[in-house]
Short mmCIF file of C-alpha atoms in Angstrom, two decimals:
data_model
loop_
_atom_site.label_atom_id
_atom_site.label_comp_id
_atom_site.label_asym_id
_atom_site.label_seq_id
_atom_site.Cartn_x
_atom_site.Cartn_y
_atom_site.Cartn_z
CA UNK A 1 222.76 -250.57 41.93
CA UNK A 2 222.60 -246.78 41.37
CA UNK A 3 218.77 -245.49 42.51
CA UNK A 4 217.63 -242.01 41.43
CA UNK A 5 217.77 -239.24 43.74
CA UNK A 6 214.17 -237.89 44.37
CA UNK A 7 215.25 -234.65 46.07
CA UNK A 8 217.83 -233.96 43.06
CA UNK A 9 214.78 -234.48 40.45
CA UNK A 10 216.69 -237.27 38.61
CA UNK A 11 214.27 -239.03 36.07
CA UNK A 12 216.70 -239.88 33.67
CA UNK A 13 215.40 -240.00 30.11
CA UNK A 14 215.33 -244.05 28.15
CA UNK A 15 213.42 -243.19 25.14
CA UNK A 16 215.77 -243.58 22.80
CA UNK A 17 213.33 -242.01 20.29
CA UNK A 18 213.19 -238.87 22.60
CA UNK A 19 216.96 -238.75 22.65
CA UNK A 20 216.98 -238.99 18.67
CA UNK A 21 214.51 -236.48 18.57
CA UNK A 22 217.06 -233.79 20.74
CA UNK A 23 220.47 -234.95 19.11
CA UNK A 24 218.26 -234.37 15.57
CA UNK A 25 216.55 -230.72 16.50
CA UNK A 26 220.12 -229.35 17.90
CA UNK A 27 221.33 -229.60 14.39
CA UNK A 28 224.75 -230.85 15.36
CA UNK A 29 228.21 -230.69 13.62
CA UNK A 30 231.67 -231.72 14.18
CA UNK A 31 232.16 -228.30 14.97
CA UNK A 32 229.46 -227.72 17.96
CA UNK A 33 230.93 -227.83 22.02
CA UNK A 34 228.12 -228.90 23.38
CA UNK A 35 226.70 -228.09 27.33
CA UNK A 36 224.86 -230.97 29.13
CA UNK A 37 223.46 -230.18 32.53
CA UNK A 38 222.90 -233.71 34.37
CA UNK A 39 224.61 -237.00 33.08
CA UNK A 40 222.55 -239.51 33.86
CA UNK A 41 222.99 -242.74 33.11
CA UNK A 42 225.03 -241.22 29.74
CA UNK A 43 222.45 -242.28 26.99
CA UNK A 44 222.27 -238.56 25.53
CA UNK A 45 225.72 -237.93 26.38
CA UNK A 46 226.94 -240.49 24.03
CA UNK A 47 224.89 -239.55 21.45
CA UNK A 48 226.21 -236.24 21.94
CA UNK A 49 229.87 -237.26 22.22
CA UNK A 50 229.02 -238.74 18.21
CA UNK A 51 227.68 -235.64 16.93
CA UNK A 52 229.66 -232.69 18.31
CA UNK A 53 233.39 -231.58 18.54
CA UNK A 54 233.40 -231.60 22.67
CA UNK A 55 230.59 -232.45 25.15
CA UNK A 56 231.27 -230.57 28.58
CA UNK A 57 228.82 -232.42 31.22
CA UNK A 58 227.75 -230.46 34.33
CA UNK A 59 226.88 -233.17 37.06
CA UNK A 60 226.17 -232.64 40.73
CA UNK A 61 225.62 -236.21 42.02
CA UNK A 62 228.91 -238.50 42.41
CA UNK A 63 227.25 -241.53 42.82
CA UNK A 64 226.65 -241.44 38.92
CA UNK A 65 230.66 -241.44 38.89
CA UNK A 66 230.86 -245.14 37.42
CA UNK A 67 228.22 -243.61 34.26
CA UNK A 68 230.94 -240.89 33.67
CA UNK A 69 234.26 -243.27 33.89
CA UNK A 70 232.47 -245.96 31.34
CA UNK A 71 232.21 -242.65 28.95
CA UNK A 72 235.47 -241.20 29.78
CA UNK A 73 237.09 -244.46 28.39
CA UNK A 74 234.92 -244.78 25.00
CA UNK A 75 234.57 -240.96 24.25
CA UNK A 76 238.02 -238.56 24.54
CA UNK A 77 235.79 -235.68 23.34
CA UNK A 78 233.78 -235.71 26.78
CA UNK A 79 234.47 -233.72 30.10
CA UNK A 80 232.91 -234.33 33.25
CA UNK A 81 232.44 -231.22 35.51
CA UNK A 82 231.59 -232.08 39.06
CA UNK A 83 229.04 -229.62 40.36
CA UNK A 84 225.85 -227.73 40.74
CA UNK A 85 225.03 -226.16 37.80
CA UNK A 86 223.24 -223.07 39.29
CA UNK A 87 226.40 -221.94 40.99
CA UNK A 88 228.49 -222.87 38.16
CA UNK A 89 230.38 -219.82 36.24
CA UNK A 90 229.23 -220.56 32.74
CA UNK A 91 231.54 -218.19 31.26
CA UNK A 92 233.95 -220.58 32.09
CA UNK A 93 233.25 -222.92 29.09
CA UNK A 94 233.25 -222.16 25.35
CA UNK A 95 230.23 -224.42 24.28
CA UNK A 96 228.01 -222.91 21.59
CA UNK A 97 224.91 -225.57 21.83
CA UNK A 98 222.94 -226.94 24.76
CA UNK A 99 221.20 -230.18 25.18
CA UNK A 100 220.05 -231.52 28.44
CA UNK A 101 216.96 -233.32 30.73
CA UNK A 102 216.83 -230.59 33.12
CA UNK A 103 216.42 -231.66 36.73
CA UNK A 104 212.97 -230.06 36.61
CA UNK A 105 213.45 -228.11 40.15
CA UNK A 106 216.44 -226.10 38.65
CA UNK A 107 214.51 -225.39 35.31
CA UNK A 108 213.86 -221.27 35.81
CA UNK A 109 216.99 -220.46 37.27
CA UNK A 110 219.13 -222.32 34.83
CA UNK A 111 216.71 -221.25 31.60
CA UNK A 112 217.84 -217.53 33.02
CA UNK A 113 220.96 -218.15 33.33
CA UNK A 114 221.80 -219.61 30.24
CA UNK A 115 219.91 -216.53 28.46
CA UNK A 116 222.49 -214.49 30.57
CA UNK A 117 225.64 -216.12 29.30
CA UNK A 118 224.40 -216.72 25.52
CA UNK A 119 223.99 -219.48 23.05
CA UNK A 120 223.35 -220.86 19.18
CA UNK A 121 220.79 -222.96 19.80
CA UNK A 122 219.26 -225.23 23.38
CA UNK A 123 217.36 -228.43 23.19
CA UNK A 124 216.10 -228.67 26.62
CA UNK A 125 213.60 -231.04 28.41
CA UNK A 126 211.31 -229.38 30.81
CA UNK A 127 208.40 -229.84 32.69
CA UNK A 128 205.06 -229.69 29.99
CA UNK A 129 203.44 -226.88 32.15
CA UNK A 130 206.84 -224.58 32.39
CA UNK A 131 207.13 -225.23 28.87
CA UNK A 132 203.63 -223.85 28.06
CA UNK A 133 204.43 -220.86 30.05
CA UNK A 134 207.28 -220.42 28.03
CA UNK A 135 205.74 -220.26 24.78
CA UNK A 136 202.54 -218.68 25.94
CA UNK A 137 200.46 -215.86 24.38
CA UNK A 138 199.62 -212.47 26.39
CA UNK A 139 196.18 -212.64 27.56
CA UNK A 140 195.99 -216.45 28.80
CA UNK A 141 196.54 -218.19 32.25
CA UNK A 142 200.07 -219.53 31.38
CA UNK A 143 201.34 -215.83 30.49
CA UNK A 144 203.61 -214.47 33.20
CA UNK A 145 207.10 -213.30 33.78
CA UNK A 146 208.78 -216.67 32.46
CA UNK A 147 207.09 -216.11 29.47
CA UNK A 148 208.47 -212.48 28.70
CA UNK A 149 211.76 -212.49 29.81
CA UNK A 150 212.35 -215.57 27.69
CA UNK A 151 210.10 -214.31 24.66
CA UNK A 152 212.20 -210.70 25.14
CA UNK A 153 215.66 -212.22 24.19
CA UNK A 154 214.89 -215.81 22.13
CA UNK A 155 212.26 -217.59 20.01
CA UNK A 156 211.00 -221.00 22.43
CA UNK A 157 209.06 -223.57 20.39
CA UNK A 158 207.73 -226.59 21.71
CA UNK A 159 209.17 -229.79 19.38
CA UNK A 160 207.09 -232.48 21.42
CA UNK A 161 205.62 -233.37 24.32
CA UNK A 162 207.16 -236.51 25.99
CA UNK A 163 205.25 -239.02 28.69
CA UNK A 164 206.07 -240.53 31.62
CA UNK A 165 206.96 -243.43 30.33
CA UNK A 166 210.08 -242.20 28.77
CA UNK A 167 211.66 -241.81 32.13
CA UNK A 168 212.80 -244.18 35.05
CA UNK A 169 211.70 -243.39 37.53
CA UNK A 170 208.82 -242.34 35.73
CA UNK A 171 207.30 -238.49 36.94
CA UNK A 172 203.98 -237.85 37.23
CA UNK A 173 203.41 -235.26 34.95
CA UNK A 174 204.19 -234.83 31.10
CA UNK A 175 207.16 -233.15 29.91
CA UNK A 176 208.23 -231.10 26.78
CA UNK A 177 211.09 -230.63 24.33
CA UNK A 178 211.46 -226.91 24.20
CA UNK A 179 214.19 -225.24 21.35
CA UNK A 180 215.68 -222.11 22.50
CA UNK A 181 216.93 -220.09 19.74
CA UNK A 182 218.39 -216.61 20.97
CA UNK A 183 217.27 -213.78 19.02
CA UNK A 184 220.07 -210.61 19.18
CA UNK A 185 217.45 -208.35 17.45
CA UNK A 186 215.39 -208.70 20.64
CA UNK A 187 217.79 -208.98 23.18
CA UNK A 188 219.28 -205.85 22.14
CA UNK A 189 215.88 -203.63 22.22
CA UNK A 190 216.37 -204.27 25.96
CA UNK A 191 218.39 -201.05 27.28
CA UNK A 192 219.15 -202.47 30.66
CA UNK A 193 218.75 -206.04 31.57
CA UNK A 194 219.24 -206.10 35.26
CA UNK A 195 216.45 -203.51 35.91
CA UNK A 196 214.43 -205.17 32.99
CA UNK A 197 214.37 -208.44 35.44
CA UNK A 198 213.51 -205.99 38.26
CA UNK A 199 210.36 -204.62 36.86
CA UNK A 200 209.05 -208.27 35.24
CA UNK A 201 209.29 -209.29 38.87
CA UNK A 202 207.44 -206.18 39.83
CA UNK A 203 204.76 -206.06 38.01
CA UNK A 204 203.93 -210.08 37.66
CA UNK A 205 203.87 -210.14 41.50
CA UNK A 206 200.10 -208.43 40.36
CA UNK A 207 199.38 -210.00 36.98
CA UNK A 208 195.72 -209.60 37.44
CA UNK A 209 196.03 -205.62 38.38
CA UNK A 210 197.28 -202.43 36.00
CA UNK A 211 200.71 -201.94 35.41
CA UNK A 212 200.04 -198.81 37.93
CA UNK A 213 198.61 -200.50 40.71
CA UNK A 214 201.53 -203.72 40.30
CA UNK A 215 204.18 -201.33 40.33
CA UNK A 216 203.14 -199.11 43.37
CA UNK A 217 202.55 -202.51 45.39
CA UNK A 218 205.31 -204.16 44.30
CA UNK A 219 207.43 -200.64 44.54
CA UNK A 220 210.15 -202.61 46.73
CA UNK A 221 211.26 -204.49 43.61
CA UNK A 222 212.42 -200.91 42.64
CA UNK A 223 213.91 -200.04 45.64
CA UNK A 224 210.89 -197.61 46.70
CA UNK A 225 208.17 -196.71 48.83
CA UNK A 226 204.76 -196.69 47.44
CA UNK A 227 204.49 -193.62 48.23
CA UNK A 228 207.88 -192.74 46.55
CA UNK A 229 206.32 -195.00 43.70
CA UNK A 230 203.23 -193.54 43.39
CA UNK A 231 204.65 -189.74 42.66
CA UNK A 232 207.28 -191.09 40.67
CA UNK A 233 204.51 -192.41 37.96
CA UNK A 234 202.30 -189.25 38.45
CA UNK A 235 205.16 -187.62 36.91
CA UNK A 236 206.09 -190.53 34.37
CA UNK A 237 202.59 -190.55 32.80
CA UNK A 238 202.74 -186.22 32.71
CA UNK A 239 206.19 -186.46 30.69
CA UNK A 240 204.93 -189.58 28.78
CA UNK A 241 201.29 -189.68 27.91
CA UNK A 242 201.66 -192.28 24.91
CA UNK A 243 202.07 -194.56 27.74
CA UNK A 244 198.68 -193.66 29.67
CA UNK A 245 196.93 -196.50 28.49
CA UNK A 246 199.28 -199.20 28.92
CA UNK A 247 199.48 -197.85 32.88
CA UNK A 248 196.25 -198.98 32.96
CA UNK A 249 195.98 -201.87 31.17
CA UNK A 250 195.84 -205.31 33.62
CA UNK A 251 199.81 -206.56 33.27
CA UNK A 252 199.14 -209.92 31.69
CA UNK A 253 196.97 -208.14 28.49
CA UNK A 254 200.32 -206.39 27.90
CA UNK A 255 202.49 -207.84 25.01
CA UNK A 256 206.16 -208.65 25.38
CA UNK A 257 207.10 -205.63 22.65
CA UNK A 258 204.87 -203.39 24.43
CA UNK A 259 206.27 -204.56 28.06
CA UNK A 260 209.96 -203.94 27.37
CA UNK A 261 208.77 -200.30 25.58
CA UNK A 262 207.49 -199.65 28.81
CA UNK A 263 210.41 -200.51 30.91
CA UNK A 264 212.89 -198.96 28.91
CA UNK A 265 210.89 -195.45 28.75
CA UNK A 266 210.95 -195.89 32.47
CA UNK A 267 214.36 -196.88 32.87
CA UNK A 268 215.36 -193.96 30.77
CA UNK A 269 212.58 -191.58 33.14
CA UNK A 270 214.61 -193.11 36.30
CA UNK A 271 217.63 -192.40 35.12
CA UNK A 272 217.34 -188.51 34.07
CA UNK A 273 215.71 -187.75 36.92
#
């Protein structure tokens, strides 16, 4: 008998209702290639194998190999790709949709990457708390760099929040059905993504300072001193006052629209100089 894997985070999902609830807010068709990270036991992979064109299954744990043969024989529209899904090359698939019960361990850096590659729509099960911090508002405790460099490319709604008792093994916390819908209209206000990334992680290091003070002690992030750091926004705030008072204002007050301004004026400041 197959036992879950505590140090892969597998709580596979039962609730049928919870499954429903996915399949139904992906808005499926017979045209959709769907992306599943983590099999399972197959429940939502057979629902998705009914719904969509192709289901491509991204599975690290071969002991789950009997699962994937049982669906391999009722479903030809199902691939199993053996494999950890953070090292994976994404761009090697052409799926459009993703629906998946994230192991909850590799939620951030597969949320990120999956922003990276592109998408239609994600229906993705995450821990509750991640999922607040995706969807929170500037100015509260769950606001921080997951929040913005999510908000700065897609529009994340919470669709429910699901209990323990949906799982086996059960966790022992609360999780959430999140909807990712990219948004190009944002994604595209952001002039250079890699050293957007950069200066999130800068200045959230120091959510509770100004964007000065995060920047000059996080300066590294930048690949500078803080001394370097410290001249550099002397002259930044000289050749750009309408961005005096957002230097000073403590990081987390800052809105996502008004935090990827700021990084692209000083992108642009970086690169002239």
């Amino acid at each position: 008998m197959f036992k879950p894997k505590k140090k892969l985070g597998q709580c596979f999902l039962i609730d049928k209702n919870f499954v429903d609830k996915a399949i139904e807010s992906a808005n499926l068709t017979k045209n959709d290639i769907v992306l599943e990270i983590g099999l399972g036991k197959g429940i939502l992979t057979e629902k998705l194998s009914k719904n969509a064109k192709k289901v491509y299954v991204i599975e690290i744990d071969k002991n789950l190999e009997p699962y994937a043969k049982k669906l391999m024989e009722n479903y030809d529209n199902v691939e199993i790709i053996w494999g950890d899904a953070v090292k994976f090359d994404l761009n090697k698939l052409d799926f459009n949709k993703v629906v998946a019960n994230l192991p909850y361990q590799i939620s951030s850096p597969i949320t990120f990457k999956l922003l990276k590659r592109g998408f239609d729509l994600a229906v993705l099960m995450y821990q509750y708390e991640f999922a607040k911090r995706m969807v929170a508002k500037e100015g509260t405790k769950d606001y921080g760099r997951l929040t913005v460099a999510v908000k700065a490319r897609s529009d994340p709604e919470i669709l429910c929040k699901v209990p323990p008792t949906a799982f086996n093994p059960k966790p022992k916390v609360f999780s959430a059905l999140v909807k990712i819908t990219p948004n190009i209209e944002k994604k595209k206000k952001i002039e250079n993504e890699e050293f957007f990334d950069n200066f999130l992680r800068a200045i959230f290091q120091h959510r509770n300072k100004s964007v000065r003070k995060s920047l000059i002690d996080s300066s590294k992030e930048l690949n500078y001193s803080k001394e370097e750091m410290k001249k550099i926004l002397d002259e930044f705030v000289k050749n750009n006052l309408d961005v005096k008072d957002l230097m000073n204002k403590k990081v987390f007050k800052l809105s996502v629209d008004e935090i990827v301004n700021l990084s692209n004026k000083f992108y642009r400041f970086l690169s002239e100089g």
